[in-house]
């Protein structure tokens, strides 16, 4: 087994996850089999109990593992199916060591960070690296490991020590370290500064790890003299220094690495030149170019609770992007804070209320994603009501599906107090109830999690056609509440059709409004299995309906007709996301109407963007720029 370790320095949020994923894509294009591991140094055993504001979305795997969102990047880029063990946390390692100590496995020895914790880290990596994740027999050729955080963090020290021992143990030719570091450009002097990277590498080497390759994040390509300086002070050959500069969308990153011969440097360090071929990225390149040049826009209103942080809905945004590219449409996501649609906001901040409704009414489609808690619920119900009554394409995911059912019961069945017991435990018409097997005392890992099977009960429905007229689908779940089966017949008699159910026939999985052009709710999270070039069926249906091409897609059993306009026009930039219709201020206070947060970006990275009007502003990079 060969190992590639990706570390980060200077600041967090540089894009280690995308870099690790892109390295995997490049190695896979060279004919190698690749698996991935993400190390998160926090003490939580998994990401399940963390707020999206704290750590972005919780990505759910087939086996029910609630993991870091970077594993979503790995699965999407590499088209693999990972397990919960592919995400290592300090909490998991400590728990495994303490469990052994309680059993007496250490035979009375004093349990310490070295060697017990560091040995547990190495054993975990070696064990998980051997598990195939691509559907083939036998272990992969290369395991790409990403170490979260930055070099020097206190919580990552046991992992640094363990990985240092690991690199020595597996030996030269089996271990390659790629260090991602920031090379900032100071506005005052306008030159690229290498000192932060020098200090980062010095700290890394002081901890026993020496980088073989430097991946430098910068707004533009590194100057040759800058590369030479880094090579001299960081003891890395100049040909092993690559620039990860700002690009229109993150699908460019594997191409950046390929064009700078990063694969050759990695293959040389791993002694794989005789095994690997030249990377074949034709399909990847074509999709990337298409995404850049799309110009026919489709606007989707995202009505949610965490609209201030795009990473909270990262997989949803990716799934929308995959579907829009498949339909040859440029995606524009209008973020609508659900609470802004409510009457209370109209009284307190009428301008905000009007702006939110203007965005909703200007959209081609409406999406209500999953979530927890009662904040913004009324606004989501109003959004579902608007989409239903005005025949606007609608997709509700998890809570979004439950919202659609509640709204239908309130408006169509005239059950004005209909609600979920999550929001009103005393409601006389509980449309949505707590699952019998759920736990009300423990939060972590107690939901209905992971892949579950949904059977289509109505063959002639939009969802079944979008999935290719199959009898059932396996999708990933993450919920505690479900539609009350005792109210299903009443709802169906009024026109709401539950076309997909579980094997017991009592758990509702897919709901459709048959009289509507596209009004679909799903209890599962289809975004987690969407891939570039393989968009999720329900998202494809939403985008196709929003751009007027649903009939063609349904006739093609979920495949986009070749007759769709190619949507290509030179000079246009990719998908953009507007933040609640507000005008943003640049650092000097001037208005920047065109400054938008764009789908797919990495959080918390300040980069200097040159706007079309020639002004320089500091933009929070939450869009497609890498």
CSV table of C-alpha atoms in Angstrom, one decimal, residues 51-54 302-309 312-313 336-345 348 352 368-383 399-400 403 406 419-420 422-424 580:
chain,number,residue,atom,x,y,z
A,51,UNK,CA,-24.0,22.6,14.5
A,52,UNK,CA,-23.7,23.5,10.7
A,53,UNK,CA,-22.5,26.9,11.8
A,54,UNK,CA,-19.7,25.2,13.7
A,302,UNK,CA,-33.1,27.9,-1.4
A,303,UNK,CA,-35.4,28.4,1.6
A,304,UNK,CA,-33.5,27.4,4.7
A,305,UNK,CA,-32.3,28.1,8.2
A,306,UNK,CA,-28.5,28.3,7.8
A,307,UNK,CA,-28.4,30.6,4.7
A,308,UNK,CA,-25.6,32.6,6.2
A,309,UNK,CA,-23.2,29.7,5.7
A,312,UNK,CA,-24.2,24.1,5.8
A,313,UNK,CA,-25.9,23.0,2.5
A,336,UNK,CA,-33.8,32.9,1.2
A,337,UNK,CA,-33.7,32.9,5.0
A,338,UNK,CA,-37.0,31.1,5.9
A,339,UNK,CA,-37.6,33.5,8.8
A,340,UNK,CA,-37.6,36.5,6.5
A,341,UNK,CA,-40.7,35.2,4.8
A,342,UNK,CA,-42.8,35.2,8.0
A,343,UNK,CA,-45.3,37.8,9.1
A,344,UNK,CA,-43.2,38.7,12.2
A,345,UNK,CA,-40.4,39.9,9.9
A,348,UNK,CA,-40.1,44.2,12.2
A,352,UNK,CA,-36.1,42.4,4.4
A,368,UNK,CA,-36.5,23.4,1.1
A,369,UNK,CA,-33.6,21.4,2.5
A,370,UNK,CA,-33.4,19.4,5.7
A,371,UNK,CA,-32.9,20.8,9.1
A,372,UNK,CA,-33.8,20.6,12.8
A,373,UNK,CA,-35.7,22.9,15.2
A,374,UNK,CA,-38.7,25.2,14.8
A,375,UNK,CA,-36.9,28.4,13.7
A,376,UNK,CA,-38.1,29.5,10.3
A,377,UNK,CA,-40.6,26.7,10.0
A,378,UNK,CA,-43.5,29.0,9.3
A,379,UNK,CA,-41.5,30.6,6.5
A,380,UNK,CA,-40.8,27.2,5.0
A,381,UNK,CA,-44.5,26.4,5.1
A,382,UNK,CA,-45.3,29.7,3.3
A,383,UNK,CA,-42.6,28.9,0.6
A,399,UNK,CA,-37.8,18.3,6.8
A,400,UNK,CA,-38.7,19.9,3.5
A,403,UNK,CA,-43.1,20.8,5.6
A,406,UNK,CA,-47.9,20.0,7.0
A,419,UNK,CA,-48.2,20.2,12.6
A,420,UNK,CA,-45.2,18.1,13.5
A,422,UNK,CA,-41.3,18.3,16.9
A,423,UNK,CA,-42.8,21.9,16.7
A,424,UNK,CA,-46.1,21.4,18.6
A,580,UNK,CA,-30.6,37.3,0.2
